[in-house]
């Protein structure tokens, strides 16, 4: 889902969610979702804010696997970065400001 550093910690961790069992991996809808999700993450990490916003909006509207809040968060981050870009050494890690 994301790479985050929680408040008070310098080290980032990758976070995941469980969407289903191994049968889900064969579902064409899940495969399409995975491709879109990876596209959004790739565009986010490469600073393509427009693409991040577009895919996050699409995924958020579809609300696959109950992840609408996640995509709303990515959309908001990308909107914020459009007006105030991250520093050149930004590594894509989200640094939580609260617990």
mmCIF file of N, CA and C in Angstrom:
data_model
loop_
_atom_site.group_PDB
_atom_site.id
_atom_site.type_symbol
_atom_site.label_atom_id
_atom_site.label_comp_id
_atom_site.label_asym_id
_atom_site.label_seq_id
_atom_site.Cartn_x
_atom_site.Cartn_y
_atom_site.Cartn_z
ATOM 1 N N UNK A 1 0.806 -1.210 0.000
ATOM 2 C CA UNK A 1 0.000 0.000 0.000
ATOM 3 C C UNK A 1 0.839 1.259 0.000
ATOM 4 N N UNK A 2 1.908 1.253 0.792
ATOM 5 C CA UNK A 2 2.673 2.485 0.976
ATOM 6 C C UNK A 2 3.988 2.156 1.663
ATOM 7 N N UNK A 3 4.859 3.140 1.680
ATOM 8 C CA UNK A 3 6.087 3.080 2.474
ATOM 9 C C UNK A 3 6.006 4.273 3.417
ATOM 10 N N UNK A 4 5.967 4.002 4.719
ATOM 11 C CA UNK A 4 5.771 5.080 5.685
ATOM 12 C C UNK A 4 6.803 5.036 6.794
ATOM 13 N N UNK A 5 7.032 6.192 7.362
ATOM 14 C CA UNK A 5 7.817 6.338 8.584
ATOM 15 C C UNK A 5 6.869 6.942 9.606
ATOM 16 N N UNK A 6 6.563 6.199 10.637
ATOM 17 C CA UNK A 6 5.627 6.701 11.636
ATOM 18 C C UNK A 6 6.288 7.777 12.478
ATOM 19 N N UNK A 7 5.464 8.618 13.085
ATOM 20 C CA UNK A 7 5.969 9.730 13.884
ATOM 21 C C UNK A 7 6.931 9.206 14.955
ATOM 22 N N UNK A 8 8.080 9.849 15.030
ATOM 23 C CA UNK A 8 9.081 9.478 16.022
ATOM 24 C C UNK A 8 10.057 8.421 15.545
ATOM 25 N N UNK A 9 9.877 7.899 14.333
ATOM 26 C CA UNK A 9 10.766 6.867 13.790
ATOM 27 C C UNK A 9 11.402 7.369 12.503
ATOM 28 N N UNK A 10 12.676 7.081 12.331
ATOM 29 C CA UNK A 10 13.373 7.488 11.116
ATOM 30 C C UNK A 10 13.279 6.416 10.036
ATOM 31 N N UNK A 11 13.177 5.174 10.449
ATOM 32 C CA UNK A 11 13.168 4.071 9.499
ATOM 33 C C UNK A 11 11.768 3.855 8.928
ATOM 34 N N UNK A 12 11.701 3.764 7.607
ATOM 35 C CA UNK A 12 10.430 3.544 6.928
ATOM 36 C C UNK A 12 10.144 2.053 6.813
ATOM 37 N N UNK A 13 8.866 1.730 6.785
ATOM 38 C CA UNK A 13 8.438 0.346 6.597
ATOM 39 C C UNK A 13 7.407 0.288 5.475
ATOM 40 N N UNK A 14 7.403 -0.825 4.784
ATOM 41 C CA UNK A 14 6.421 -1.051 3.726
ATOM 42 C C UNK A 14 5.188 -1.654 4.389
ATOM 43 N N UNK A 15 4.012 -1.121 4.045
ATOM 44 C CA UNK A 15 2.776 -1.655 4.622
ATOM 45 C C UNK A 15 1.946 -2.339 3.539
ATOM 46 N N UNK A 16 1.245 -3.364 3.956
ATOM 47 C CA UNK A 16 0.460 -4.203 3.059
ATOM 48 C C UNK A 16 -0.952 -4.354 3.603
ATOM 49 N N UNK A 17 -1.844 -4.898 2.773
ATOM 50 C CA UNK A 17 -3.165 -5.307 3.207
ATOM 51 C C UNK A 17 -3.491 -6.638 2.560
ATOM 52 N N UNK A 18 -4.379 -7.366 3.164
ATOM 53 C CA UNK A 18 -4.849 -8.621 2.597
ATOM 54 C C UNK A 18 -6.180 -8.336 1.904
ATOM 55 N N UNK A 19 -6.244 -8.679 0.626
ATOM 56 C CA UNK A 19 -7.470 -8.455 -0.146
ATOM 57 C C UNK A 19 -8.267 -9.733 -0.326
ATOM 58 N N UNK A 20 -7.627 -10.869 -0.180
ATOM 59 C CA UNK A 20 -8.304 -12.147 -0.384
ATOM 60 C C UNK A 20 -7.295 -13.277 -0.324
ATOM 61 N N UNK A 21 -7.743 -14.462 -0.693
ATOM 62 C CA UNK A 21 -6.844 -15.612 -0.677
ATOM 63 C C UNK A 21 -6.192 -15.796 -2.046
ATOM 64 N N UNK A 22 -5.455 -16.892 -2.194
ATOM 65 C CA UNK A 22 -4.692 -17.113 -3.432
ATOM 66 C C UNK A 22 -5.583 -17.235 -4.666
ATOM 67 N N UNK A 23 -6.855 -17.586 -4.507
ATOM 68 C CA UNK A 23 -7.767 -17.654 -5.664
ATOM 69 C C UNK A 23 -7.972 -16.272 -6.288
ATOM 70 N N UNK A 24 -7.897 -15.240 -5.456
ATOM 71 C CA UNK A 24 -8.086 -13.878 -5.953
ATOM 72 C C UNK A 24 -7.027 -13.506 -6.987
ATOM 73 N N UNK A 25 -5.845 -14.082 -6.853
ATOM 74 C CA UNK A 25 -4.756 -13.780 -7.790
ATOM 75 C C UNK A 25 -5.111 -14.117 -9.234
ATOM 76 N N UNK A 26 -6.041 -15.042 -9.432
ATOM 77 C CA UNK A 26 -6.451 -15.447 -10.779
ATOM 78 C C UNK A 26 -7.627 -14.629 -11.317
ATOM 79 N N UNK A 27 -8.247 -13.821 -10.488
ATOM 80 C CA UNK A 27 -9.409 -13.025 -10.892
ATOM 81 C C UNK A 27 -8.959 -11.898 -11.822
ATOM 82 N N UNK A 28 -9.511 -11.819 -13.031
ATOM 83 C CA UNK A 28 -9.121 -10.763 -13.975
ATOM 84 C C UNK A 28 -9.313 -9.349 -13.416
ATOM 85 N N UNK A 29 -10.354 -9.167 -12.589
ATOM 86 C CA UNK A 29 -10.582 -7.842 -11.997
ATOM 87 C C UNK A 29 -9.465 -7.492 -11.025
ATOM 88 N N UNK A 30 -9.005 -8.469 -10.271
ATOM 89 C CA UNK A 30 -7.909 -8.225 -9.335
ATOM 90 C C UNK A 30 -6.620 -7.942 -10.095
ATOM 91 N N UNK A 31 -6.399 -8.656 -11.171
ATOM 92 C CA UNK A 31 -5.206 -8.404 -11.993
ATOM 93 C C UNK A 31 -5.224 -6.982 -12.541
ATOM 94 N N UNK A 32 -6.381 -6.534 -13.024
ATOM 95 C CA UNK A 32 -6.503 -5.170 -13.553
ATOM 96 C C UNK A 32 -6.294 -4.141 -12.439
ATOM 97 N N UNK A 33 -6.876 -4.428 -11.268
ATOM 98 C CA UNK A 33 -6.671 -3.547 -10.118
ATOM 99 C C UNK A 33 -5.193 -3.446 -9.769
ATOM 100 N N UNK A 34 -4.501 -4.578 -9.730
ATOM 101 C CA UNK A 34 -3.075 -4.602 -9.384
ATOM 102 C C UNK A 34 -2.266 -3.753 -10.356
ATOM 103 N N UNK A 35 -2.573 -3.867 -11.626
ATOM 104 C CA UNK A 35 -1.866 -3.070 -12.631
ATOM 105 C C UNK A 35 -2.101 -1.580 -12.390
ATOM 106 N N UNK A 36 -3.343 -1.185 -12.145
ATOM 107 C CA UNK A 36 -3.652 0.230 -11.893
ATOM 108 C C UNK A 36 -2.981 0.720 -10.614
ATOM 109 N N UNK A 37 -3.023 -0.094 -9.583
ATOM 110 C CA UNK A 37 -2.395 0.295 -8.313
ATOM 111 C C UNK A 37 -0.886 0.491 -8.506
ATOM 112 N N UNK A 38 -0.237 -0.435 -9.178
ATOM 113 C CA UNK A 38 1.203 -0.313 -9.429
ATOM 114 C C UNK A 38 1.512 0.912 -10.287
ATOM 115 N N UNK A 39 0.645 1.212 -11.240
ATOM 116 C CA UNK A 39 0.812 2.407 -12.075
ATOM 117 C C UNK A 39 0.745 3.670 -11.210
ATOM 118 N N UNK A 40 -0.209 3.694 -10.286
ATOM 119 C CA UNK A 40 -0.335 4.851 -9.408
ATOM 120 C C UNK A 40 0.905 5.002 -8.534
ATOM 121 N N UNK A 41 1.371 3.895 -7.947
ATOM 122 C CA UNK A 41 2.566 3.961 -7.105
ATOM 123 C C UNK A 41 3.790 4.410 -7.908
ATOM 124 N N UNK A 42 3.932 3.888 -9.100
ATOM 125 C CA UNK A 42 5.060 4.258 -9.951
ATOM 126 C C UNK A 42 5.019 5.740 -10.305
ATOM 127 N N UNK A 43 3.849 6.237 -10.675
ATOM 128 C CA UNK A 43 3.752 7.657 -11.028
ATOM 129 C C UNK A 43 3.995 8.539 -9.811
ATOM 130 N N UNK A 44 3.529 8.106 -8.655
ATOM 131 C CA UNK A 44 3.756 8.860 -7.408
ATOM 132 C C UNK A 44 5.249 8.950 -7.106
ATOM 133 N N UNK A 45 5.922 7.833 -7.152
ATOM 134 C CA UNK A 45 7.351 7.806 -6.811
ATOM 135 C C UNK A 45 8.220 8.495 -7.857
ATOM 136 N N UNK A 46 7.713 8.599 -9.081
ATOM 137 C CA UNK A 46 8.467 9.301 -10.122
ATOM 138 C C UNK A 46 8.021 10.758 -10.262
ATOM 139 N N UNK A 47 7.192 11.210 -9.323
ATOM 140 C CA UNK A 47 6.756 12.606 -9.253
ATOM 141 C C UNK A 47 5.842 13.040 -10.399
ATOM 142 N N UNK A 48 5.143 12.107 -10.976
ATOM 143 C CA UNK A 48 4.166 12.434 -12.022
ATOM 144 C C UNK A 48 2.834 12.653 -11.323
ATOM 145 N N UNK A 49 2.653 13.866 -10.807
ATOM 146 C CA UNK A 49 1.501 14.167 -9.957
ATOM 147 C C UNK A 49 0.188 14.071 -10.707
ATOM 148 N N UNK A 50 0.160 14.528 -11.958
ATOM 149 C CA UNK A 50 -1.080 14.456 -12.743
ATOM 150 C C UNK A 50 -1.557 13.021 -12.906
ATOM 151 N N UNK A 51 -0.624 12.149 -13.252
ATOM 152 C CA UNK A 51 -0.976 10.740 -13.442
ATOM 153 C C UNK A 51 -1.383 10.106 -12.108
ATOM 154 N N UNK A 52 -0.681 10.446 -11.054
ATOM 155 C CA UNK A 52 -1.018 9.929 -9.727
ATOM 156 C C UNK A 52 -2.447 10.313 -9.366
ATOM 157 N N UNK A 53 -2.783 11.575 -9.562
ATOM 158 C CA UNK A 53 -4.126 12.070 -9.241
ATOM 159 C C UNK A 53 -5.176 11.349 -10.077
ATOM 160 N N UNK A 54 -4.918 11.219 -11.370
ATOM 161 C CA UNK A 54 -5.900 10.580 -12.258
ATOM 162 C C UNK A 54 -6.168 9.135 -11.847
ATOM 163 N N UNK A 55 -5.117 8.378 -11.611
ATOM 164 C CA UNK A 55 -5.303 6.965 -11.266
ATOM 165 C C UNK A 55 -5.870 6.826 -9.856
ATOM 166 N N UNK A 56 -5.414 7.649 -8.925
ATOM 167 C CA UNK A 56 -5.943 7.592 -7.557
ATOM 168 C C UNK A 56 -7.438 7.913 -7.548
ATOM 169 N N UNK A 57 -7.864 8.882 -8.337
ATOM 170 C CA UNK A 57 -9.290 9.214 -8.422
ATOM 171 C C UNK A 57 -10.089 8.053 -8.993
ATOM 172 N N UNK A 58 -9.552 7.449 -10.034
ATOM 173 C CA UNK A 58 -10.224 6.317 -10.660
ATOM 174 C C UNK A 58 -10.356 5.151 -9.669
ATOM 175 N N UNK A 59 -9.263 4.827 -9.007
ATOM 176 C CA UNK A 59 -9.300 3.729 -8.039
ATOM 177 C C UNK A 59 -10.178 4.063 -6.835
ATOM 178 N N UNK A 60 -10.098 5.303 -6.381
ATOM 179 C CA UNK A 60 -10.917 5.710 -5.243
ATOM 180 C C UNK A 60 -12.400 5.641 -5.549
ATOM 181 N N UNK A 61 -12.780 6.043 -6.754
ATOM 182 C CA UNK A 61 -14.189 5.994 -7.153
ATOM 183 C C UNK A 61 -14.679 4.551 -7.250
ATOM 184 N N UNK A 62 -13.817 3.677 -7.713
ATOM 185 C CA UNK A 62 -14.181 2.264 -7.828
ATOM 186 C C UNK A 62 -14.193 1.588 -6.459
ATOM 187 N N UNK A 63 -13.439 2.127 -5.524
ATOM 188 C CA UNK A 63 -13.310 1.618 -4.152
ATOM 189 C C UNK A 63 -13.044 0.118 -4.094
ATOM 190 N N UNK A 64 -12.006 -0.329 -4.825
ATOM 191 C CA UNK A 64 -11.720 -1.759 -4.791
ATOM 192 C C UNK A 64 -11.215 -2.187 -3.422
ATOM 193 N N UNK A 65 -11.779 -3.233 -2.928
ATOM 194 C CA UNK A 65 -11.308 -3.841 -1.683
ATOM 195 C C UNK A 65 -11.351 -2.879 -0.499
ATOM 196 N N UNK A 66 -12.243 -1.885 -0.566
ATOM 197 C CA UNK A 66 -12.422 -0.957 0.546
ATOM 198 C C UNK A 66 -11.255 -0.005 0.749
ATOM 199 N N UNK A 67 -10.548 0.340 -0.324
ATOM 200 C CA UNK A 67 -9.339 1.160 -0.216
ATOM 201 C C UNK A 67 -9.535 2.610 -0.654
ATOM 202 N N UNK A 68 -10.778 3.082 -0.691
ATOM 203 C CA UNK A 68 -11.044 4.450 -1.153
ATOM 204 C C UNK A 68 -10.268 5.487 -0.342
ATOM 205 N N UNK A 69 -10.172 5.308 0.967
ATOM 206 C CA UNK A 69 -9.438 6.271 1.805
ATOM 207 C C UNK A 69 -7.958 6.328 1.438
ATOM 208 N N UNK A 70 -7.379 5.186 1.102
ATOM 209 C CA UNK A 70 -5.974 5.152 0.688
ATOM 210 C C UNK A 70 -5.778 5.999 -0.562
ATOM 211 N N UNK A 71 -6.647 5.821 -1.544
ATOM 212 C CA UNK A 71 -6.501 6.558 -2.802
ATOM 213 C C UNK A 71 -6.806 8.039 -2.629
ATOM 214 N N UNK A 72 -7.700 8.368 -1.728
ATOM 215 C CA UNK A 72 -7.950 9.774 -1.409
ATOM 216 C C UNK A 72 -6.688 10.395 -0.801
ATOM 217 N N UNK A 73 -6.005 9.641 0.022
ATOM 218 C CA UNK A 73 -4.770 10.119 0.643
ATOM 219 C C UNK A 73 -3.685 10.364 -0.414
ATOM 220 N N UNK A 74 -3.517 9.423 -1.338
ATOM 221 C CA UNK A 74 -2.530 9.617 -2.414
ATOM 222 C C UNK A 74 -2.901 10.815 -3.286
ATOM 223 N N UNK A 75 -4.179 10.955 -3.586
ATOM 224 C CA UNK A 75 -4.614 12.092 -4.389
ATOM 225 C C UNK A 75 -4.273 13.405 -3.689
ATOM 226 N N UNK A 76 -4.557 13.483 -2.398
ATOM 227 C CA UNK A 76 -4.280 14.711 -1.655
ATOM 228 C C UNK A 76 -2.780 15.002 -1.586
ATOM 229 N N UNK A 77 -1.987 13.976 -1.366
ATOM 230 C CA UNK A 77 -0.531 14.171 -1.344
ATOM 231 C C UNK A 77 -0.042 14.710 -2.683
ATOM 232 N N UNK A 78 -0.540 14.114 -3.779
ATOM 233 C CA UNK A 78 -0.119 14.558 -5.110
ATOM 234 C C UNK A 78 -0.562 15.995 -5.375
ATOM 235 N N UNK A 79 -1.761 16.353 -4.954
ATOM 236 C CA UNK A 79 -2.224 17.737 -5.102
ATOM 237 C C UNK A 79 -1.321 18.681 -4.312
ATOM 238 N N UNK A 80 -0.963 18.292 -3.100
ATOM 239 C CA UNK A 80 -0.070 19.116 -2.278
ATOM 240 C C UNK A 80 1.302 19.250 -2.924
ATOM 241 N N UNK A 81 1.818 18.148 -3.483
ATOM 242 C CA UNK A 81 3.141 18.186 -4.116
ATOM 243 C C UNK A 81 3.131 18.987 -5.412
ATOM 244 N N UNK A 82 1.983 19.085 -6.071
ATOM 245 C CA UNK A 82 1.903 19.924 -7.273
ATOM 246 C C UNK A 82 2.195 21.378 -6.920
ATOM 247 N N UNK A 83 1.658 21.826 -5.802
ATOM 248 C CA UNK A 83 1.842 23.230 -5.421
ATOM 249 C C UNK A 83 3.108 23.443 -4.598
ATOM 250 N N UNK A 84 3.575 22.405 -3.936
ATOM 251 C CA UNK A 84 4.779 22.510 -3.108
ATOM 252 C C UNK A 84 5.582 21.217 -3.254
ATOM 253 N N UNK A 85 6.404 21.134 -4.309
ATOM 254 C CA UNK A 85 7.122 19.885 -4.595
ATOM 255 C C UNK A 85 8.034 19.445 -3.450
ATOM 256 N N UNK A 86 8.205 18.134 -3.339
ATOM 257 C CA UNK A 86 9.122 17.632 -2.312
ATOM 258 C C UNK A 86 10.564 17.967 -2.684
ATOM 259 N N UNK A 87 11.484 17.874 -1.724
ATOM 260 C CA UNK A 87 12.889 18.181 -2.022
ATOM 261 C C UNK A 87 13.475 17.195 -3.039
ATOM 262 N N UNK A 88 14.581 17.573 -3.640
ATOM 263 C CA UNK A 88 15.193 16.746 -4.679
ATOM 264 C C UNK A 88 15.618 15.376 -4.165
ATOM 265 N N UNK A 89 15.867 15.261 -2.873
ATOM 266 C CA UNK A 89 16.288 13.966 -2.322
ATOM 267 C C UNK A 89 15.108 13.145 -1.786
ATOM 268 N N UNK A 90 13.881 13.542 -2.107
ATOM 269 C CA UNK A 90 12.689 12.833 -1.659
ATOM 270 C C UNK A 90 12.726 11.397 -2.152
ATOM 271 N N UNK A 91 12.430 10.466 -1.269
ATOM 272 C CA UNK A 91 12.519 9.043 -1.599
ATOM 273 C C UNK A 91 11.164 8.350 -1.712
ATOM 274 N N UNK A 92 10.081 9.113 -1.692
ATOM 275 C CA UNK A 92 8.753 8.537 -1.824
ATOM 276 C C UNK A 92 8.142 8.064 -0.519
ATOM 277 N N UNK A 93 8.886 8.184 0.566
ATOM 278 C CA UNK A 93 8.392 7.745 1.870
ATOM 279 C C UNK A 93 7.442 8.782 2.434
ATOM 280 N N UNK A 94 6.309 8.318 2.967
ATOM 281 C CA UNK A 94 5.371 9.188 3.642
ATOM 282 C C UNK A 94 5.778 9.254 5.104
ATOM 283 N N UNK A 95 5.999 10.464 5.612
ATOM 284 C CA UNK A 95 6.380 10.659 7.003
ATOM 285 C C UNK A 95 5.152 11.137 7.776
ATOM 286 N N UNK A 96 4.588 10.248 8.582
ATOM 287 C CA UNK A 96 3.397 10.559 9.355
ATOM 288 C C UNK A 96 3.704 11.644 10.388
ATOM 289 N N UNK A 97 2.807 12.593 10.501
ATOM 290 C CA UNK A 97 2.989 13.697 11.439
ATOM 291 C C UNK A 97 2.258 13.473 12.760
ATOM 292 N N UNK A 98 1.446 12.402 12.809
ATOM 293 C CA UNK A 98 0.728 12.066 14.042
ATOM 294 C C UNK A 98 0.631 10.556 14.152
ATOM 295 N N UNK A 99 0.315 10.093 15.336
ATOM 296 C CA UNK A 99 0.190 8.640 15.542
ATOM 297 C C UNK A 99 -1.233 8.201 15.331
#
